[in-house]
PDB file of C-alpha atoms in Angstrom:
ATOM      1  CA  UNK M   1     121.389  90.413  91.354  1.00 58.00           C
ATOM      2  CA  UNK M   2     124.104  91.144  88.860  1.00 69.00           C
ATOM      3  CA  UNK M   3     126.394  93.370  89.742  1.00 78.00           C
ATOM      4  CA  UNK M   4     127.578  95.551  86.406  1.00 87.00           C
ATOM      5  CA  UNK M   5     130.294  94.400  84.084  1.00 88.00           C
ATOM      6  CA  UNK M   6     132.669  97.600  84.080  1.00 95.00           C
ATOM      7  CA  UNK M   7     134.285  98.427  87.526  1.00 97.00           C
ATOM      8  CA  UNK M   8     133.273 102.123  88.186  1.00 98.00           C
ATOM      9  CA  UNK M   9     137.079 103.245  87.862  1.00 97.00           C
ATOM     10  CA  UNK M  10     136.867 102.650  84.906  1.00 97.00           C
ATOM     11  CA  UNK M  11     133.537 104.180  83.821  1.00 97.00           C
ATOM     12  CA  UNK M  12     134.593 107.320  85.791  1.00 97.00           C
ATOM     13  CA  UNK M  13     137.657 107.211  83.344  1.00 96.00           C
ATOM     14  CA  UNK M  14     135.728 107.531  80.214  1.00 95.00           C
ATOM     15  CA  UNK M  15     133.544 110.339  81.671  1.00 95.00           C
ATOM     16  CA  UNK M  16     131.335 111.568  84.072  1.00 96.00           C
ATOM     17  CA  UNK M  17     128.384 108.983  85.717  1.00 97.00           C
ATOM     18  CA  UNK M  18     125.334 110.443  87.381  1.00 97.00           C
ATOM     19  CA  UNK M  19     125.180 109.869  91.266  1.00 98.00           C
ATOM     20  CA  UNK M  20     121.838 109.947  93.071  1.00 98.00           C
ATOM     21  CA  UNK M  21     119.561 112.188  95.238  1.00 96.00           C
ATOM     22  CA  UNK M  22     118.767 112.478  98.713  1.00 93.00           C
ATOM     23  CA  UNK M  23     117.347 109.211  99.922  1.00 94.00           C
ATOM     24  CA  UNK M  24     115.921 110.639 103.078  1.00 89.00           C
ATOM     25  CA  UNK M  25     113.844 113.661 101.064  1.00 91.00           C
ATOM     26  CA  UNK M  26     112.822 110.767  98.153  1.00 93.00           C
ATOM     27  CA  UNK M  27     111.030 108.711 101.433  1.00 93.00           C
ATOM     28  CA  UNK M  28     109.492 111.575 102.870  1.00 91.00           C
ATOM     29  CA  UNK M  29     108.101 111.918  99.708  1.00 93.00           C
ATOM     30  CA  UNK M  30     106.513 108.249  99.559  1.00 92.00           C
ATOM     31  CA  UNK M  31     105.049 109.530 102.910  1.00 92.00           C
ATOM     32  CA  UNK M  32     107.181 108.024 105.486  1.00 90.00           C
ATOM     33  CA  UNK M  33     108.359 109.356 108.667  1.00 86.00           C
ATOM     34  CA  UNK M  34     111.631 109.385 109.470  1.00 85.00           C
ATOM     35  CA  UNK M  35     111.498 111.320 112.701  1.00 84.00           C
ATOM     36  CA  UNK M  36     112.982 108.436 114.477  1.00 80.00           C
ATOM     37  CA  UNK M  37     116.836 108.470 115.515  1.00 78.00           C
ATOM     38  CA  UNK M  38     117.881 105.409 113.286  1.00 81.00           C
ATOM     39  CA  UNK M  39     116.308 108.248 110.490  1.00 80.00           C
ATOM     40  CA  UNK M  40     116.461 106.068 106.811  1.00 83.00           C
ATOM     41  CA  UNK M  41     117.940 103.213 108.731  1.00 85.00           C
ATOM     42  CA  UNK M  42     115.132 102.289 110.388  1.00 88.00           C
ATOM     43  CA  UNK M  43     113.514 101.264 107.383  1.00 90.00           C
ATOM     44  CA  UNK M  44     115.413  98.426 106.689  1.00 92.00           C
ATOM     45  CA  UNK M  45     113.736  96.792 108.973  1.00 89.00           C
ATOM     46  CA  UNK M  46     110.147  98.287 109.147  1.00 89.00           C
ATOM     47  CA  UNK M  47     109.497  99.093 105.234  1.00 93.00           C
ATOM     48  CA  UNK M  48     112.029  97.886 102.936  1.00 94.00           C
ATOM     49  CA  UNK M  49     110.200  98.345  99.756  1.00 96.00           C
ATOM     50  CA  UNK M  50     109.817 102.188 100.559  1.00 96.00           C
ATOM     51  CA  UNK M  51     113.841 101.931 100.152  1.00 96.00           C
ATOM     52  CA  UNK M  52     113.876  99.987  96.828  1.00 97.00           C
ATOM     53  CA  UNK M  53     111.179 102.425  95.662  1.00 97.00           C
ATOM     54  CA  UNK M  54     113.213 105.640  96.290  1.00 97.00           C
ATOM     55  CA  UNK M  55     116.344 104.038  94.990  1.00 98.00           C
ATOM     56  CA  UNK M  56     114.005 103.052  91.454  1.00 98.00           C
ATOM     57  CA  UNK M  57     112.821 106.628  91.416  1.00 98.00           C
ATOM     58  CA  UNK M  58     116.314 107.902  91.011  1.00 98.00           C
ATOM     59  CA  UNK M  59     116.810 105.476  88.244  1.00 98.00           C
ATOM     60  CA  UNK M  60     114.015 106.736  86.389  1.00 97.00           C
ATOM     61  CA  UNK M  61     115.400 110.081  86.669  1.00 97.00           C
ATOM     62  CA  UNK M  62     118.426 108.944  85.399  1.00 97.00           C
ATOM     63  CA  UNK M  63     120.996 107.976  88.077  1.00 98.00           C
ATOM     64  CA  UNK M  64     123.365 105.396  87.380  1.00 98.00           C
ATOM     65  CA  UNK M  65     124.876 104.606  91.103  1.00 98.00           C
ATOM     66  CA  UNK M  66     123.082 104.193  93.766  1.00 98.00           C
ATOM     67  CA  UNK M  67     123.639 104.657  97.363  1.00 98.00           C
ATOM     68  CA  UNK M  68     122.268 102.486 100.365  1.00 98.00           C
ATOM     69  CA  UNK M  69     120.247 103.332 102.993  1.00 96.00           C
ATOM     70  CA  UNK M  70     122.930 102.246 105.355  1.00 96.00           C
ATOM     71  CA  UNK M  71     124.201 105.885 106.442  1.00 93.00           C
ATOM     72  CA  UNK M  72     122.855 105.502 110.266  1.00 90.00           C
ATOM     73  CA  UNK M  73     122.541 102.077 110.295  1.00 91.00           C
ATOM     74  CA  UNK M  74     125.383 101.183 113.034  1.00 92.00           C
ATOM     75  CA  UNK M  75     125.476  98.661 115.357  1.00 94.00           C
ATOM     76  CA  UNK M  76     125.194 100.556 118.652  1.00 93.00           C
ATOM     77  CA  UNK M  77     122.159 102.136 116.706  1.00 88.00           C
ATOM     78  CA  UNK M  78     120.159  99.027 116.454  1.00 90.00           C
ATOM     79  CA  UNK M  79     121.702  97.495 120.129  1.00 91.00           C
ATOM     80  CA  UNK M  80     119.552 100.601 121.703  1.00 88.00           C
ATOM     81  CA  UNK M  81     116.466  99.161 119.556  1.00 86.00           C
ATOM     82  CA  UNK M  82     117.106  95.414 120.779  1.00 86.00           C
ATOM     83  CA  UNK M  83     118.387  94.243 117.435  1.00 92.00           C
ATOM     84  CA  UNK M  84     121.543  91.724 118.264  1.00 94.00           C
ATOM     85  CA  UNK M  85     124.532  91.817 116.324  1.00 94.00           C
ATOM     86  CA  UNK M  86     123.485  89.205 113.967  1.00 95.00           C
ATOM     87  CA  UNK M  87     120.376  91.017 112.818  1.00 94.00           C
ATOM     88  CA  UNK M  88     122.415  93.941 112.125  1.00 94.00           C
ATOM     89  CA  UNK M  89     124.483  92.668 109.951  1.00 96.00           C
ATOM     90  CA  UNK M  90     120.832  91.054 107.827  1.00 97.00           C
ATOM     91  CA  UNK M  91     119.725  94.744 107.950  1.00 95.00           C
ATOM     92  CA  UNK M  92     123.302  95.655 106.293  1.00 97.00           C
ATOM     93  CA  UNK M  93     123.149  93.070 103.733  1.00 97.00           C
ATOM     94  CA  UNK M  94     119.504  94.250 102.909  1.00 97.00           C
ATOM     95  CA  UNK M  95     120.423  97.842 102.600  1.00 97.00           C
ATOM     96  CA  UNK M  96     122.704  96.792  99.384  1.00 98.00           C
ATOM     97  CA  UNK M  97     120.394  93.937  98.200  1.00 97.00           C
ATOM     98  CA  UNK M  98     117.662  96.258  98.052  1.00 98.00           C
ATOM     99  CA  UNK M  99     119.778  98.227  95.975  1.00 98.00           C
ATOM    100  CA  UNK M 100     120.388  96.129  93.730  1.00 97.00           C
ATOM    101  CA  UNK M 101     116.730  94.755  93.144  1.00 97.00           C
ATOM    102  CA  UNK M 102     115.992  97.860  92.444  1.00 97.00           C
ATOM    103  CA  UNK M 103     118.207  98.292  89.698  1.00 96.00           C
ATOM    104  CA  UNK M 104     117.805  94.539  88.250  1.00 94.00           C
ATOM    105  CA  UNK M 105     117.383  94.630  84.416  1.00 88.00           C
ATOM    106  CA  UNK M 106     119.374  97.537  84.015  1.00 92.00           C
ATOM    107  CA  UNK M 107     122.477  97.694  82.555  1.00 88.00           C
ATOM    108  CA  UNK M 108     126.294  99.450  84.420  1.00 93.00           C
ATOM    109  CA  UNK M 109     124.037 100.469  87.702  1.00 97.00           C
ATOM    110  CA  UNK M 110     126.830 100.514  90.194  1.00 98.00           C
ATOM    111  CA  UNK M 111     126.037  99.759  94.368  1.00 98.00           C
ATOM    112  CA  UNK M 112     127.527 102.557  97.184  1.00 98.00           C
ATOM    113  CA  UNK M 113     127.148 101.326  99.815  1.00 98.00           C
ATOM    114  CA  UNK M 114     126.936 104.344 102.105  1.00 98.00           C
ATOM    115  CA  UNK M 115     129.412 104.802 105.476  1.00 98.00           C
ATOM    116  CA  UNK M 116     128.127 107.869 107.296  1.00 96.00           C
ATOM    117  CA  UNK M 117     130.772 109.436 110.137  1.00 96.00           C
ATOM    118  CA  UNK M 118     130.252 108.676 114.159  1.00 96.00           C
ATOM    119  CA  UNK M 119     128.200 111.801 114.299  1.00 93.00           C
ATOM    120  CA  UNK M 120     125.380 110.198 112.380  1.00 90.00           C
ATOM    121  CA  UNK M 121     124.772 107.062 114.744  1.00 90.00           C
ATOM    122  CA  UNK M 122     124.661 110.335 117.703  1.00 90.00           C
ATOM    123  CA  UNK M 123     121.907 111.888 115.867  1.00 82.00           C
ATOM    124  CA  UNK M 124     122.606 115.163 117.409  1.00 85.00           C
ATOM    125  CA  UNK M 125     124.205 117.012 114.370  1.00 83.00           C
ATOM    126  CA  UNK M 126     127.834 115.810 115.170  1.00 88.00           C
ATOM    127  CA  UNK M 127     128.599 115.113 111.616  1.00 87.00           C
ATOM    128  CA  UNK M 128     128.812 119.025 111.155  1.00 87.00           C
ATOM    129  CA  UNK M 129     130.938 119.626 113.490  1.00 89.00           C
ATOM    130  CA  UNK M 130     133.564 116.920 114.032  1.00 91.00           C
ATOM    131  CA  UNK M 131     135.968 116.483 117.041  1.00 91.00           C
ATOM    132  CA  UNK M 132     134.082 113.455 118.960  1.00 93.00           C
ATOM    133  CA  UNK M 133     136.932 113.594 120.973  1.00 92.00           C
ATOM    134  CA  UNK M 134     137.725 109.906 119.678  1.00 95.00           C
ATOM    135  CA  UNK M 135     141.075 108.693 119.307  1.00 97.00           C
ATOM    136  CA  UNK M 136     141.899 108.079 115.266  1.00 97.00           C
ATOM    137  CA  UNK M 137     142.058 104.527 116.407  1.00 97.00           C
ATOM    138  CA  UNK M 138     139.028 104.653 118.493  1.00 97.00           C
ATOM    139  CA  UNK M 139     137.296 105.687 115.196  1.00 97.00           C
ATOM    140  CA  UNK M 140     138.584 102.899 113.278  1.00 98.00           C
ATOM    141  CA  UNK M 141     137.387 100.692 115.871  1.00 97.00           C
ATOM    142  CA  UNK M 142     133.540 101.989 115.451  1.00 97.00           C
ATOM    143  CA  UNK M 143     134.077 101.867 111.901  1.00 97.00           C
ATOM    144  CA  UNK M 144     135.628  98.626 111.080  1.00 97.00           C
ATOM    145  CA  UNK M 145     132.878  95.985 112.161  1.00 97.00           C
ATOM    146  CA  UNK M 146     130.327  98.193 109.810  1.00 97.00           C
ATOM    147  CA  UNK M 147     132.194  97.998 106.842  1.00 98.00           C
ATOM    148  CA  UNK M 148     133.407  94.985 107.082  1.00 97.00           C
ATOM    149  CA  UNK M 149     129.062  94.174 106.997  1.00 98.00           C
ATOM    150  CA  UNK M 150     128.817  95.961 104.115  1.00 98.00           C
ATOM    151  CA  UNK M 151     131.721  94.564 101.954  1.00 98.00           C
ATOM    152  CA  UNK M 152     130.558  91.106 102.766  1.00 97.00           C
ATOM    153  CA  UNK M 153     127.129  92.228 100.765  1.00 97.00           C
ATOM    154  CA  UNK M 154     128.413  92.832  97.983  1.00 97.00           C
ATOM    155  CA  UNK M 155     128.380  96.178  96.216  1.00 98.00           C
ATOM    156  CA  UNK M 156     130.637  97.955  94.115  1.00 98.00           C
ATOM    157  CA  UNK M 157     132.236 100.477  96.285  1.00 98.00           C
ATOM    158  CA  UNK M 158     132.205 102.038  99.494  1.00 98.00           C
ATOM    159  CA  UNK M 159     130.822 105.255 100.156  1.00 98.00           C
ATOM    160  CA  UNK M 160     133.187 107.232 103.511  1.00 98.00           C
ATOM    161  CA  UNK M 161     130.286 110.127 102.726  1.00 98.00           C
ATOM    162  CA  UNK M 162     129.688 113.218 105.295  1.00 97.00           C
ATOM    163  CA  UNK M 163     133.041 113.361 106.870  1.00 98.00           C
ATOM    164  CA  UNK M 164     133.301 116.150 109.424  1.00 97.00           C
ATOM    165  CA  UNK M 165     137.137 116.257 110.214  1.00 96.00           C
ATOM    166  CA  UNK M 166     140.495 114.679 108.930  1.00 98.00           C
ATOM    167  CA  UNK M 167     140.433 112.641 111.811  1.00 97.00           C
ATOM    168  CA  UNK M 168     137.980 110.125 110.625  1.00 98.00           C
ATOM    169  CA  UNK M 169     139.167 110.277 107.353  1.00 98.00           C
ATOM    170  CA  UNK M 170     142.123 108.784 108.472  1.00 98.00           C
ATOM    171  CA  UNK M 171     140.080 106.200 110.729  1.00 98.00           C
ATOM    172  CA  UNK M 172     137.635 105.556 107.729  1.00 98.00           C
ATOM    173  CA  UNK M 173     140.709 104.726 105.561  1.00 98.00           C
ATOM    174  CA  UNK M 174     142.309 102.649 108.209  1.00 98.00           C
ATOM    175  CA  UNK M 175     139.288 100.908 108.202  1.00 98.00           C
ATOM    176  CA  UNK M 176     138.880 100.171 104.528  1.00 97.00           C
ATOM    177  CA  UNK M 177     142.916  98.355 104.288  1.00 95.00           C
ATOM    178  CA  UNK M 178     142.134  95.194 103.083  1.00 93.00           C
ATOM    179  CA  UNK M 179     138.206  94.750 102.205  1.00 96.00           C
ATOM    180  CA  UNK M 180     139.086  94.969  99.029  1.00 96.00           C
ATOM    181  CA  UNK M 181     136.750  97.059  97.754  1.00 98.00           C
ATOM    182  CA  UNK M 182     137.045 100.291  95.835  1.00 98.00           C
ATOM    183  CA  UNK M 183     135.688 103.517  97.848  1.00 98.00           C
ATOM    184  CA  UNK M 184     135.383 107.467  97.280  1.00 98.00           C
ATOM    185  CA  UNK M 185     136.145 109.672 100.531  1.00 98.00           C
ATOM    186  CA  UNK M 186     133.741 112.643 100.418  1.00 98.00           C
ATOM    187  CA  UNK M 187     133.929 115.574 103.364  1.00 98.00           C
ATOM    188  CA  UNK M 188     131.082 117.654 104.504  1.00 97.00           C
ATOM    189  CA  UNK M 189     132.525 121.357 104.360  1.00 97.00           C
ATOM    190  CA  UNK M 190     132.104 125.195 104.877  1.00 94.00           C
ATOM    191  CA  UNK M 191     133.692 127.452 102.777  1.00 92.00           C
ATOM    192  CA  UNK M 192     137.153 126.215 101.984  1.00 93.00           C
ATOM    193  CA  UNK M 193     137.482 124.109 104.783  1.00 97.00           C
ATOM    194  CA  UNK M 194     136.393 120.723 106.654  1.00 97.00           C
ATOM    195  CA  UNK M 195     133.138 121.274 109.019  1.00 96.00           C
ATOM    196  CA  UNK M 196     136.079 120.877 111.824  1.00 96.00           C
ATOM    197  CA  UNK M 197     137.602 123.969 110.225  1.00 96.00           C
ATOM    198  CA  UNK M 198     140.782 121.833 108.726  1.00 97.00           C
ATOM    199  CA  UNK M 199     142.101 123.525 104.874  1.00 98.00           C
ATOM    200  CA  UNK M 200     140.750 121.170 102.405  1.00 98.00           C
ATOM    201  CA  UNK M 201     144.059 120.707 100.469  1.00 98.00           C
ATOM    202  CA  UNK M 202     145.368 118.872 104.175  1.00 98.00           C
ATOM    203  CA  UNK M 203     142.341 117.020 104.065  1.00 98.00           C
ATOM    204  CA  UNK M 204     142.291 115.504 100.206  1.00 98.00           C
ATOM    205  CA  UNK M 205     145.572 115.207 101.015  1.00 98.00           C
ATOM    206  CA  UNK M 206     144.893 111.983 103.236  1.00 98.00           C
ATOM    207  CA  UNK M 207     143.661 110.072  99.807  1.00 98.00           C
ATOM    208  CA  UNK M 208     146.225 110.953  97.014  1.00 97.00           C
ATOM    209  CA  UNK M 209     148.350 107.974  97.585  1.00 96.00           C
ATOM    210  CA  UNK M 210     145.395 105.218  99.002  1.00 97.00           C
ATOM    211  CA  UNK M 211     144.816 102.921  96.444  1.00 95.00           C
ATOM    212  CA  UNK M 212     141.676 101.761  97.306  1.00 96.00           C
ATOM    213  CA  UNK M 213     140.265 105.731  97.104  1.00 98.00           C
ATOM    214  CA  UNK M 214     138.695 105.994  93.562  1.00 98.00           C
ATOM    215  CA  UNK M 215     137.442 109.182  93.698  1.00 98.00           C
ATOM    216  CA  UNK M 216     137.552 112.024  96.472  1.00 98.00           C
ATOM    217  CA  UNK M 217     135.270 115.271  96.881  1.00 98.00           C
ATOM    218  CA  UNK M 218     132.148 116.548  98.796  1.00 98.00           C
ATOM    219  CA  UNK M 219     128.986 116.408  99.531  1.00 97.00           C
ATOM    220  CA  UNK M 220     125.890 117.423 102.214  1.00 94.00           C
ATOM    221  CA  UNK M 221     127.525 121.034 101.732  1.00 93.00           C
ATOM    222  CA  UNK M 222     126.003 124.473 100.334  1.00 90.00           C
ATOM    223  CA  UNK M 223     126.203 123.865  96.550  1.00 90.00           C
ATOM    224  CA  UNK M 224     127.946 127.391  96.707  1.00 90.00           C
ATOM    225  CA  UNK M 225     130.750 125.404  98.409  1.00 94.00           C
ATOM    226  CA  UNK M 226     131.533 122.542  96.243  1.00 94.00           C
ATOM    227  CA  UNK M 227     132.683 124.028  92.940  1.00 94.00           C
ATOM    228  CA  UNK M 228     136.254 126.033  94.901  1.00 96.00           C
ATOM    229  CA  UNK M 229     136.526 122.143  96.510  1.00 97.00           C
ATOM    230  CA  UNK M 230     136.430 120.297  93.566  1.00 97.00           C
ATOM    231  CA  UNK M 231     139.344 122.130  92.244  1.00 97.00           C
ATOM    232  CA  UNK M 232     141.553 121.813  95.004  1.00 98.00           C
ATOM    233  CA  UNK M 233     140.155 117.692  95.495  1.00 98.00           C
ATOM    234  CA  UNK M 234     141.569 117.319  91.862  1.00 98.00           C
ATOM    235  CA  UNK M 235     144.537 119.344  92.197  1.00 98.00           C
ATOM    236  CA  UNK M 236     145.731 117.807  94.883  1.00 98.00           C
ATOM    237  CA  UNK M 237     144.985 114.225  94.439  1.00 98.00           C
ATOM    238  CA  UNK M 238     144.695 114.136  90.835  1.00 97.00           C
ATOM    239  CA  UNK M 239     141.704 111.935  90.783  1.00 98.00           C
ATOM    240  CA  UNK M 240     138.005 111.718  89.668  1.00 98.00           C
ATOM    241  CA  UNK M 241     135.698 113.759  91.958  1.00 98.00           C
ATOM    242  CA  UNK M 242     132.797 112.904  93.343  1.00 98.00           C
ATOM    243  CA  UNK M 243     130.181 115.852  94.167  1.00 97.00           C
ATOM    244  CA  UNK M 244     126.739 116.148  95.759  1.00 96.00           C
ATOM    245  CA  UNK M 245     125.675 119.358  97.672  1.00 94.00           C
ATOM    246  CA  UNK M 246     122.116 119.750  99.382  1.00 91.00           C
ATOM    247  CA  UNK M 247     119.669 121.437  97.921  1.00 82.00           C
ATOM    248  CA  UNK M 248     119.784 123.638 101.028  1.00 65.00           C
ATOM    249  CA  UNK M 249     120.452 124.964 104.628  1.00 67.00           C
ATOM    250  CA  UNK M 250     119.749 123.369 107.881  1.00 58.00           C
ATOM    251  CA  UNK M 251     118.698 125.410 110.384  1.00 56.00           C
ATOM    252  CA  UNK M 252     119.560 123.978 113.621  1.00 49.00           C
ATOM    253  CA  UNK M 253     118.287 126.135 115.510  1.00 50.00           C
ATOM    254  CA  UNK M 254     115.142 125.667 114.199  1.00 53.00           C
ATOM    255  CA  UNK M 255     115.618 122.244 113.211  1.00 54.00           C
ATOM    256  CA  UNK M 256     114.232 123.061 109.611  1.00 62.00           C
ATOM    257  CA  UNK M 257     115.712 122.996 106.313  1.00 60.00           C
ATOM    258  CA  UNK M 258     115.915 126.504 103.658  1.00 62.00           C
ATOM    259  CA  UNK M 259     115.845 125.287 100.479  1.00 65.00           C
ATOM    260  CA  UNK M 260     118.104 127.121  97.893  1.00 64.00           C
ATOM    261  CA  UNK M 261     117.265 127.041  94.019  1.00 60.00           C
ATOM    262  CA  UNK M 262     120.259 125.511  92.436  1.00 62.00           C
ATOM    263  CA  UNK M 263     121.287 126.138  88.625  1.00 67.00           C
ATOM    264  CA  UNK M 264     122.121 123.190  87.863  1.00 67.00           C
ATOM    265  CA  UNK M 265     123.302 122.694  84.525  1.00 66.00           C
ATOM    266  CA  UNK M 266     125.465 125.743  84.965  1.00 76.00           C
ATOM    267  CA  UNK M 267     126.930 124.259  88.450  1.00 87.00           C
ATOM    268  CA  UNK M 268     127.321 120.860  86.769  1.00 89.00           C
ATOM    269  CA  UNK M 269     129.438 122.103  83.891  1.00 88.00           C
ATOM    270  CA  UNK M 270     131.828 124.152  86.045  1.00 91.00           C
ATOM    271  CA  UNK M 271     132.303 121.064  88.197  1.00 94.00           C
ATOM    272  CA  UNK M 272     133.073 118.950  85.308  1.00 95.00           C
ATOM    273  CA  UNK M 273     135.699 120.742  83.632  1.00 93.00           C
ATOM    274  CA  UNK M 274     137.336 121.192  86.925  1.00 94.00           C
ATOM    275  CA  UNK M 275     137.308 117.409  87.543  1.00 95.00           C
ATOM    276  CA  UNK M 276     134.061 115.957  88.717  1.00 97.00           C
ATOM    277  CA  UNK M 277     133.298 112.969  87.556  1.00 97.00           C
ATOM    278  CA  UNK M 278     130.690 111.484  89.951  1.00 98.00           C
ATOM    279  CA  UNK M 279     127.591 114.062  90.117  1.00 97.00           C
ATOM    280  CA  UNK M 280     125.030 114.265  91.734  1.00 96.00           C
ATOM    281  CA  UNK M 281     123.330 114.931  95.359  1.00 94.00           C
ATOM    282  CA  UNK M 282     122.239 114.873  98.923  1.00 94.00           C
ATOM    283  CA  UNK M 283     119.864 116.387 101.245  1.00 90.00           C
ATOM    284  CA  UNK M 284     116.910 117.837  99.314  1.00 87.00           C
ATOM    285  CA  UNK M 285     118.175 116.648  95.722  1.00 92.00           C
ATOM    286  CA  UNK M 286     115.399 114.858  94.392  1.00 93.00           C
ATOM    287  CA  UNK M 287     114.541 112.904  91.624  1.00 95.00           C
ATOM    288  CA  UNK M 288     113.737 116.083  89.003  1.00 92.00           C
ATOM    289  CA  UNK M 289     117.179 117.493  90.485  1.00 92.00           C
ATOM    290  CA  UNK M 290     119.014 114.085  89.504  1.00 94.00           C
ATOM    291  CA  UNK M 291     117.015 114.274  85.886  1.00 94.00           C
ATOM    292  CA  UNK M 292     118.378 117.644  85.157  1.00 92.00           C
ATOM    293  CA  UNK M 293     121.695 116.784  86.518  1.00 94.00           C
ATOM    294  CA  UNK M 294     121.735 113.783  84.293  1.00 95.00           C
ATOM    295  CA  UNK M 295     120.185 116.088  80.898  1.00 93.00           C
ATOM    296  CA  UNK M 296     123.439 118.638  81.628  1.00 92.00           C
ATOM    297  CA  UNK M 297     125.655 115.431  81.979  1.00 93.00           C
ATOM    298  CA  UNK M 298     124.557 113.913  78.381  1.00 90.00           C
ATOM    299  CA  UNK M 299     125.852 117.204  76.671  1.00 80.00           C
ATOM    300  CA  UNK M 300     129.361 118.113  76.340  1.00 70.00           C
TER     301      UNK M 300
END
């Protein structure tokens, strides 16, 4: 499938673009089960078109990049499921070509494909706390093979999304020298800090000078969260933001989700005219979120 004519640099340039919702609440939706430890991953494999229909029903709603179901898809995830090397890399591929079949016929839909942290292939909550006790270059190492997958597909950046610590950051970054590729670096936080407890002006720090980092923000945090970070993100980088908050709170104690109401035409225009330019969100952001995220977007 085409990918679209204007590099998303540039179309963050002119003004803000609408991101998408929460793959894994969109599936659940369509009725599948993601109880398994690959989580959306797993699909690739075992119901693709469930994928390419939740990335179509954030299109609908207005979303204008999409991101692929590729957070937990690793290649010590699949090993533990039998899946050789090889195979992996198919799945990888698919997760962006699904992606862009579901945007076919559209015009400037733009291809993330998405690079969750180390914690996400543990499926044990790691990726909100950090501190894997990995080396920086032990993290690249984990990271490299992965990306290097995804670049070969094809899509039009690289999403380092959910990053617990300034550690991988660095690793993730590391990684990325030389794909050529554009990406946006996005941390998960609490309050004014990294989930690893790091100050977030060390953290956007790592980005200001990487040319391949297009944008630089947050996501999978407490929308309460994001609006302090975009500030600082843009302050101290000076570039385009990229911001998607959950719709909620995991509980993980009782391994449940609270959802919050979120205002989000108010959030979305306080984020804006501190520097967000990529909008949109994660865990428990649906489809209606996305719509009213892209009706507050359309309006100066």
């Amino acid at each position: 499938m085409p990918a679209p004519t204007t590099p998303l640099a540039a179309a963050l340039a002119e003004g803000p673009v609408v991101l998408d919702g929460g793959l894994s609440n969109q599936l659940q939706d369509q009725g599948c089960d993601l109880s398994d430890e690959l989580w959306t991953a797993r699909l690739l494999a075992d119901a693709p078109g469930q994928i390419e229909a939740a990335h179509a029903a954030y299109l609908r709603a207005g979303a204008r990049v999409l991101t692929t179901a590729s957070y937990q898809a690793t290649y010590q995830g699949f090993a533990q499921r039998g899946r050789s090397e090889r195979e992996t890399s198919q799945l990888l591929r698919r997760s962006v070509e699904l992606a862009r079949r579901a945007a076919r016929g559209l015009p400037e839909v733009w291809v993330a494909a998405s690079v969750g942290p180390y914690g996400a292939m543990l499926a044990d909550g790691s990726e909100y706390r950090g501190r894997y006790g990995l080396s920086v270059r032990e993290l690249e190492r984990f990271h490299r093979p992965r990306i290097d997958a995804l670049a070969a597909a094809g899509p039009d950046v690289l999403a380092l999304e959910t990053v617990p610590d300034t550690d991988e950051a660095e690793a993730l970054l590391r990684a990325v020298d030389g794909v050529g590729l554009p990406v946006w670096l996005s941390y998960t936080i609490s309050g004014g800090r990294t989930r690893a407890g790091q100050p977030l002006a060390e953290a956007f720090a790592l980005a200001a000078t990487v040319p391949e980092v297009i944008a630089v923000g947050v996501n999978c945090s407490a929308a309460q969260d994001i609006g302090p970070a975009v500030a600082v993100a843009h302050a101290v980088t000076g570039k385009p933001v990229v911001a998607y908050p959950n719709g909620g709170e995991w509980d993980a104690v009782a391994r449940t989700w609270h959802d919050t109401p979120l205002d989000v035409a108010a959030l979305v225009r306080d984020w804006r005219s501190d520097g967000a330019r990529l909008i949109g969100g994660c865990c428990r952001v649906g489809p209606r979120d996305i719509a009213r995220v892209a009706a507050a977007l359309a309006h100066p």
